[in-house]
Tab-separated table of C-alpha atoms in Angstrom:
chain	number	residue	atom	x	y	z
A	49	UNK	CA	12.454	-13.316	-15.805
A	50	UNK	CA	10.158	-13.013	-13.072
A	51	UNK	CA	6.605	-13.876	-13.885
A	52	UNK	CA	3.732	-12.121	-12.658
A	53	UNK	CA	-0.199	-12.607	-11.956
A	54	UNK	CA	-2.374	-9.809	-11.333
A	55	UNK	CA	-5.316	-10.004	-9.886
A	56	UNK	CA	-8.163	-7.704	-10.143
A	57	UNK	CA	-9.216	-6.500	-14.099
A	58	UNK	CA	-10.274	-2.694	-12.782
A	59	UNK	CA	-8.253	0.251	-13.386
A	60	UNK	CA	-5.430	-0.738	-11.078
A	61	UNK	CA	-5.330	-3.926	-12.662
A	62	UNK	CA	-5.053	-2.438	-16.027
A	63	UNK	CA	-2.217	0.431	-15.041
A	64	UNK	CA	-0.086	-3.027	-13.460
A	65	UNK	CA	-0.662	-4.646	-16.816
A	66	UNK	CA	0.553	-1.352	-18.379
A	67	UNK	CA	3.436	-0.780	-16.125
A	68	UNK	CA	4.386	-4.337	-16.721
A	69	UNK	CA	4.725	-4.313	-20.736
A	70	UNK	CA	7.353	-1.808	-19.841
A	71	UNK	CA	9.850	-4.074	-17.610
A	72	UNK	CA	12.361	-6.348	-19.024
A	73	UNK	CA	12.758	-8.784	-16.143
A	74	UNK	CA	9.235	-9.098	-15.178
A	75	UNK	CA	6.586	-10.733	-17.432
A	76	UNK	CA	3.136	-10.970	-17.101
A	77	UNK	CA	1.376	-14.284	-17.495
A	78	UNK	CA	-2.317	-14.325	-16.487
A	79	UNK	CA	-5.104	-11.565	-15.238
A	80	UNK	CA	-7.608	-12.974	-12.708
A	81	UNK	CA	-10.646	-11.965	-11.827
A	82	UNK	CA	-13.356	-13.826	-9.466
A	83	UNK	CA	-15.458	-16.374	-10.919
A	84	UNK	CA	-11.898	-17.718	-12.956
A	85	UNK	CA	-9.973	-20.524	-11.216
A	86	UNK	CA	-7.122	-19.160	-9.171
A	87	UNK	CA	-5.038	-21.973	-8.533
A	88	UNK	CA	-3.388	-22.707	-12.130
A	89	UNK	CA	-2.212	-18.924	-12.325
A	90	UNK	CA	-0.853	-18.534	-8.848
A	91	UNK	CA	1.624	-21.932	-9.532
A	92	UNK	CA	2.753	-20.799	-12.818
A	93	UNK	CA	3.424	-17.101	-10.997
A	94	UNK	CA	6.933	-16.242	-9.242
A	95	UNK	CA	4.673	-13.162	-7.728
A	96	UNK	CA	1.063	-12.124	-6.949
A	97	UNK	CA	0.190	-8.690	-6.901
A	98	UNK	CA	-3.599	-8.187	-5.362
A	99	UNK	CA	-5.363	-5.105	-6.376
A	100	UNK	CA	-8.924	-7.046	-6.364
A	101	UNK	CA	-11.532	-6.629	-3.467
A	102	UNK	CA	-11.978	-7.703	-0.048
A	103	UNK	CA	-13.454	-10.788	-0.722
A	104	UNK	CA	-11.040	-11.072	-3.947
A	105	UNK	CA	-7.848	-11.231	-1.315
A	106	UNK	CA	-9.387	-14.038	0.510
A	107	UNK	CA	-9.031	-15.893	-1.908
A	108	UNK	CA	-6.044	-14.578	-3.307
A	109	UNK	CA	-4.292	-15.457	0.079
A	110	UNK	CA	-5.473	-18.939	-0.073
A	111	UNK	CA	-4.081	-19.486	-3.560
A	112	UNK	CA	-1.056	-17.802	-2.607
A	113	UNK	CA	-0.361	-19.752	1.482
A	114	UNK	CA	-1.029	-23.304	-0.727
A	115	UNK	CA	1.968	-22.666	-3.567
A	116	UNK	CA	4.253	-20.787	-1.665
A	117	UNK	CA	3.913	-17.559	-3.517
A	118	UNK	CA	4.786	-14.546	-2.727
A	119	UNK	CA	2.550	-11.750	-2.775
A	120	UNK	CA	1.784	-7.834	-3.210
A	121	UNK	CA	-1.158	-6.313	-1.818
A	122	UNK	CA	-2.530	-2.987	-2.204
A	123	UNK	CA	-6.174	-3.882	-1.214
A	124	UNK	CA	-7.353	-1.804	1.472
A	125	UNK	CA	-10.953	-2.135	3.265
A	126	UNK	CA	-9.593	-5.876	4.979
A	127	UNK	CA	-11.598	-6.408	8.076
A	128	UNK	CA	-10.047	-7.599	11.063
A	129	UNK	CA	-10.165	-11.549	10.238
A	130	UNK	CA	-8.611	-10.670	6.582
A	131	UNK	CA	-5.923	-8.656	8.180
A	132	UNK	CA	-5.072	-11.967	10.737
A	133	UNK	CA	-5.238	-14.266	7.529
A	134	UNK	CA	-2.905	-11.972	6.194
A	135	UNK	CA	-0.442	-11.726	8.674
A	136	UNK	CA	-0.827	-16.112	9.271
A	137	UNK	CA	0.394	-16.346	5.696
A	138	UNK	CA	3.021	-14.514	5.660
A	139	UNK	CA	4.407	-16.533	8.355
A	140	UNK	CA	4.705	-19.037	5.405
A	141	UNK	CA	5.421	-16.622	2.486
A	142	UNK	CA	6.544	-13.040	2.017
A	143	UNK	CA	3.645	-10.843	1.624
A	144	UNK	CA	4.202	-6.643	0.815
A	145	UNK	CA	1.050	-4.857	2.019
A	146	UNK	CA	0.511	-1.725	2.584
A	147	UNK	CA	-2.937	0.804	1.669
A	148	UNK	CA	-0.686	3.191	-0.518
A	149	UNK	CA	1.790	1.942	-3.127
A	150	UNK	CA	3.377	5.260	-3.591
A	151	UNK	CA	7.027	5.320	-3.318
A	152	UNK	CA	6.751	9.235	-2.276
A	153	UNK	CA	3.894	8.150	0.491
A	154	UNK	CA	6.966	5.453	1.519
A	155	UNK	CA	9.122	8.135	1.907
A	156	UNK	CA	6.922	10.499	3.671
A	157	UNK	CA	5.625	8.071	6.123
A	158	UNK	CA	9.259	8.015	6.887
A	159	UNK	CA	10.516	11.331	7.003
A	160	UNK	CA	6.746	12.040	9.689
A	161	UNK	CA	7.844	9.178	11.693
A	162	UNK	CA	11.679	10.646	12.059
A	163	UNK	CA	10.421	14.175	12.434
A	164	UNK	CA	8.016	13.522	15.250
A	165	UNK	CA	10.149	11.559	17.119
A	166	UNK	CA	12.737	14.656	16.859
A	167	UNK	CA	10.368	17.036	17.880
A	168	UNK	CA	8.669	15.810	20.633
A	169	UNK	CA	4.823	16.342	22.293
A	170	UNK	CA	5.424	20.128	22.160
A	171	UNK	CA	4.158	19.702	18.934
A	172	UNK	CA	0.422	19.697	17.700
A	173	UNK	CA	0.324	17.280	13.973
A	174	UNK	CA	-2.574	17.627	12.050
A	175	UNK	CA	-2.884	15.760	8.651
A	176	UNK	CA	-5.430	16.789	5.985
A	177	UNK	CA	-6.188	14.953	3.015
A	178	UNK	CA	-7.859	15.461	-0.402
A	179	UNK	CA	-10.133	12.332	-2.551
A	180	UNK	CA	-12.337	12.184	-5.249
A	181	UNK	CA	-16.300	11.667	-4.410
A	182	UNK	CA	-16.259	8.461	-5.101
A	183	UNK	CA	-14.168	7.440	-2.150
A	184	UNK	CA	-15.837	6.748	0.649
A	185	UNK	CA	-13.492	5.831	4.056
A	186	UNK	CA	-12.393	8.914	5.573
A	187	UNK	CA	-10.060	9.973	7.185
A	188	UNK	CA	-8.495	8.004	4.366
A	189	UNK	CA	-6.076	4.590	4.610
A	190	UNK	CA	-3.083	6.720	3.428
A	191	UNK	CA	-3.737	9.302	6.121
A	192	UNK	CA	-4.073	6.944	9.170
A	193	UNK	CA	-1.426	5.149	8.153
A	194	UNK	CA	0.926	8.285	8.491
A	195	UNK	CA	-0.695	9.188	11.131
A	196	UNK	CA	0.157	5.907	12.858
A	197	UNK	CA	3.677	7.061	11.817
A	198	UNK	CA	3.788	10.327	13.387
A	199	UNK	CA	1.970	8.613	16.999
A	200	UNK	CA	4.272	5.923	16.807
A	201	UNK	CA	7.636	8.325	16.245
A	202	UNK	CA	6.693	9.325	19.516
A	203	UNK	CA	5.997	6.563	21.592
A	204	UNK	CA	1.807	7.182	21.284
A	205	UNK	CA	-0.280	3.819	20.536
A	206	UNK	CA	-2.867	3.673	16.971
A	207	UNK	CA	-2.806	7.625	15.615
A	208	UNK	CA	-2.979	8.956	19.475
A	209	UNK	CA	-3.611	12.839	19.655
A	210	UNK	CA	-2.612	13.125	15.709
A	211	UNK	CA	-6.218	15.294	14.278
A	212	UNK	CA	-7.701	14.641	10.737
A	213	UNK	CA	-9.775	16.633	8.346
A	214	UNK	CA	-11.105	14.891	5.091
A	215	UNK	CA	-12.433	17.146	1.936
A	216	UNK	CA	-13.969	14.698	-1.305
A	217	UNK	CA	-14.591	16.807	-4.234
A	218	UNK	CA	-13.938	16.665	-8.141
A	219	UNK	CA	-11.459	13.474	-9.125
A	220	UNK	CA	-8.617	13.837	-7.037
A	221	UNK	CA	-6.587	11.047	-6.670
A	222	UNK	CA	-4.992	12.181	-3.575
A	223	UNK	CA	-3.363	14.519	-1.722
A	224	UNK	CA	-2.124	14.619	1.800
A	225	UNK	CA	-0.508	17.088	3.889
A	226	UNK	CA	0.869	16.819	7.583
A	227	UNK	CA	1.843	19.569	9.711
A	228	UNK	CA	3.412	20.166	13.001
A	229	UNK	CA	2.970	23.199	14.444
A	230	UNK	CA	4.213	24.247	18.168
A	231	UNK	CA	3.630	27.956	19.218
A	232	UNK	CA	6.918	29.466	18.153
A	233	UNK	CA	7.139	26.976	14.124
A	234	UNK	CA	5.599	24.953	11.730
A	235	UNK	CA	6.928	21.785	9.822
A	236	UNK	CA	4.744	20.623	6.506
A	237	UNK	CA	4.893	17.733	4.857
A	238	UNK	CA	2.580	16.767	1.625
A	239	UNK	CA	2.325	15.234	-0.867
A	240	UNK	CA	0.210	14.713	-4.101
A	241	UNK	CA	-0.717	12.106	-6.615
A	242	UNK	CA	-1.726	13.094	-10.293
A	243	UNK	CA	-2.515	9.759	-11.369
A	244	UNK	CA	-2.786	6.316	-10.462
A	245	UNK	CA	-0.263	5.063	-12.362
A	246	UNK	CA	2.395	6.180	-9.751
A	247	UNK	CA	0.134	3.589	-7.534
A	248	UNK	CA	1.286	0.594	-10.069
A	249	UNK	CA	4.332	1.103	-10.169
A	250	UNK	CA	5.155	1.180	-6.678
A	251	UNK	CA	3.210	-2.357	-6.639
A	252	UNK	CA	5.665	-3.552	-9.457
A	253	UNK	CA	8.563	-2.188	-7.797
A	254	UNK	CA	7.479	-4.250	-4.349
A	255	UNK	CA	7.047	-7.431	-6.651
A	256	UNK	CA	10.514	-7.256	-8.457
A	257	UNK	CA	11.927	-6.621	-4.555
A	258	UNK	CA	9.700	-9.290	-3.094
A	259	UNK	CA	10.784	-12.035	-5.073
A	260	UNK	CA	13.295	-14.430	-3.095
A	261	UNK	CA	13.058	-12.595	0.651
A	262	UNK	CA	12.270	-14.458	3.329
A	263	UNK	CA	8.539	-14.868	4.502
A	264	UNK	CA	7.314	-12.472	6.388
A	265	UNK	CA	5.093	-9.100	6.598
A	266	UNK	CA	6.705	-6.190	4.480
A	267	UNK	CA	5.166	-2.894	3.743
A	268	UNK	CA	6.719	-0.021	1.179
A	269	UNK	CA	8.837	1.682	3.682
A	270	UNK	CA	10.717	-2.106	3.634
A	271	UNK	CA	10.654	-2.180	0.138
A	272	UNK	CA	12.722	1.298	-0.058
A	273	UNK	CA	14.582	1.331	2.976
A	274	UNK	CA	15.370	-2.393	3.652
A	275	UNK	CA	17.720	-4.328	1.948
């Protein structure tokens, strides 16, 4: 039985907890939230999985680099120093990060990445995405993050000449579409979430695959496609 520690007590928090009553090999034995003590959880945990805030996972990867445990994070907004904290402990201890837990945003990422490297520069890729209000980072983490993807499948650096176009409206959870057009075709891609929940259980799906690898930086696309 792998034990588990969530931290963050929001609505992420809440869908793990959910997703988690429904697993027979993982158990969940503490909730934290900032202002509790940390450390006691994090040593009685075989995995963390972060959903809390910025300043949550700074503490959260301070709790997890001192017991050795490893770690899922789905916390996106992490400011450069975060991101180098991050990346120093999981030198020490496996860490799965990524800004989207979706196993279908794990296998798009993949399938953009293959497909622009196929096609080439003759090819103009354009992803639009779709939020609620609420959100406010655009173009969103999930969209950069394929467009890194596409850039990188063909040898560009960040998102390179990859365009964006951002709508908020209503309480859409997300929806992302990437096409790449040349002057003769046109290749789409999308994809779309119709609730959160399919963001929890990617996040239990990295835990149960995160438990006993080697330390080191993953992100979905290893949990999927790496063995």
């Amino acid at each position: 039985m792998t034990r588990i520690v969530i931290a963050g007590a929001g609505r992420m928090g809440q869908a793990i907890a959910a997703g988690l009553d429904q697993q027979d090999d993982l158990e969940l034995v503490g909730t934290w939230q900032r202002g509790d003590d940390l450390s006691p959880l994090v040593l009685a945990a075989d995995v963390v999985i972060d959903f809390s805030l910025p300043d949550g996972t700074t503490q959260v990867l301070e709790a997890v680099a001192e017991h050795n445990t490893p770690l899922v994070c789905g916390v996106s907004g992490l400011d450069e120093a975060q991101m180098a904290r991050l990346d120093e402990v999981a030198t020490r201890v496996p860490v799965v990060y990524d800004r989207n837990m979706s196993l279908g945003v794990a296998v798009l990422e993949h399938s953009v990445r293959e497909a622009a490297k196929s096609l080439g520069g003759d090819f103009a890729i354009h992803i639009a995405e779709v939020h609620h209000v609420h959100k406010q980072d655009a173009p969103s983490g999930t969209a950069l993050k394929l467009g890194e993807a596409a850039a990188g499948g063909r040898g560009e650096a960040g998102t390179g000449s990859v365009t964006f176009e951002s709508e908020r409206r209503g309480e859409v959870p997300g929806d992302h579409e990437v096409v790449m057009r040349s002057p003769t075709e046109s290749l789409t891609f999308a994809h779309s979430v119709t609730t959160r929940q399919v963001f929890a259980d990617g996040a239990i799906r990295a835990a149960r695959w995160v438990s006993g690898k080697a330390p080191g930086r993953y992100a979905m696309s290893d949990v999927l496609f790496r063995n």
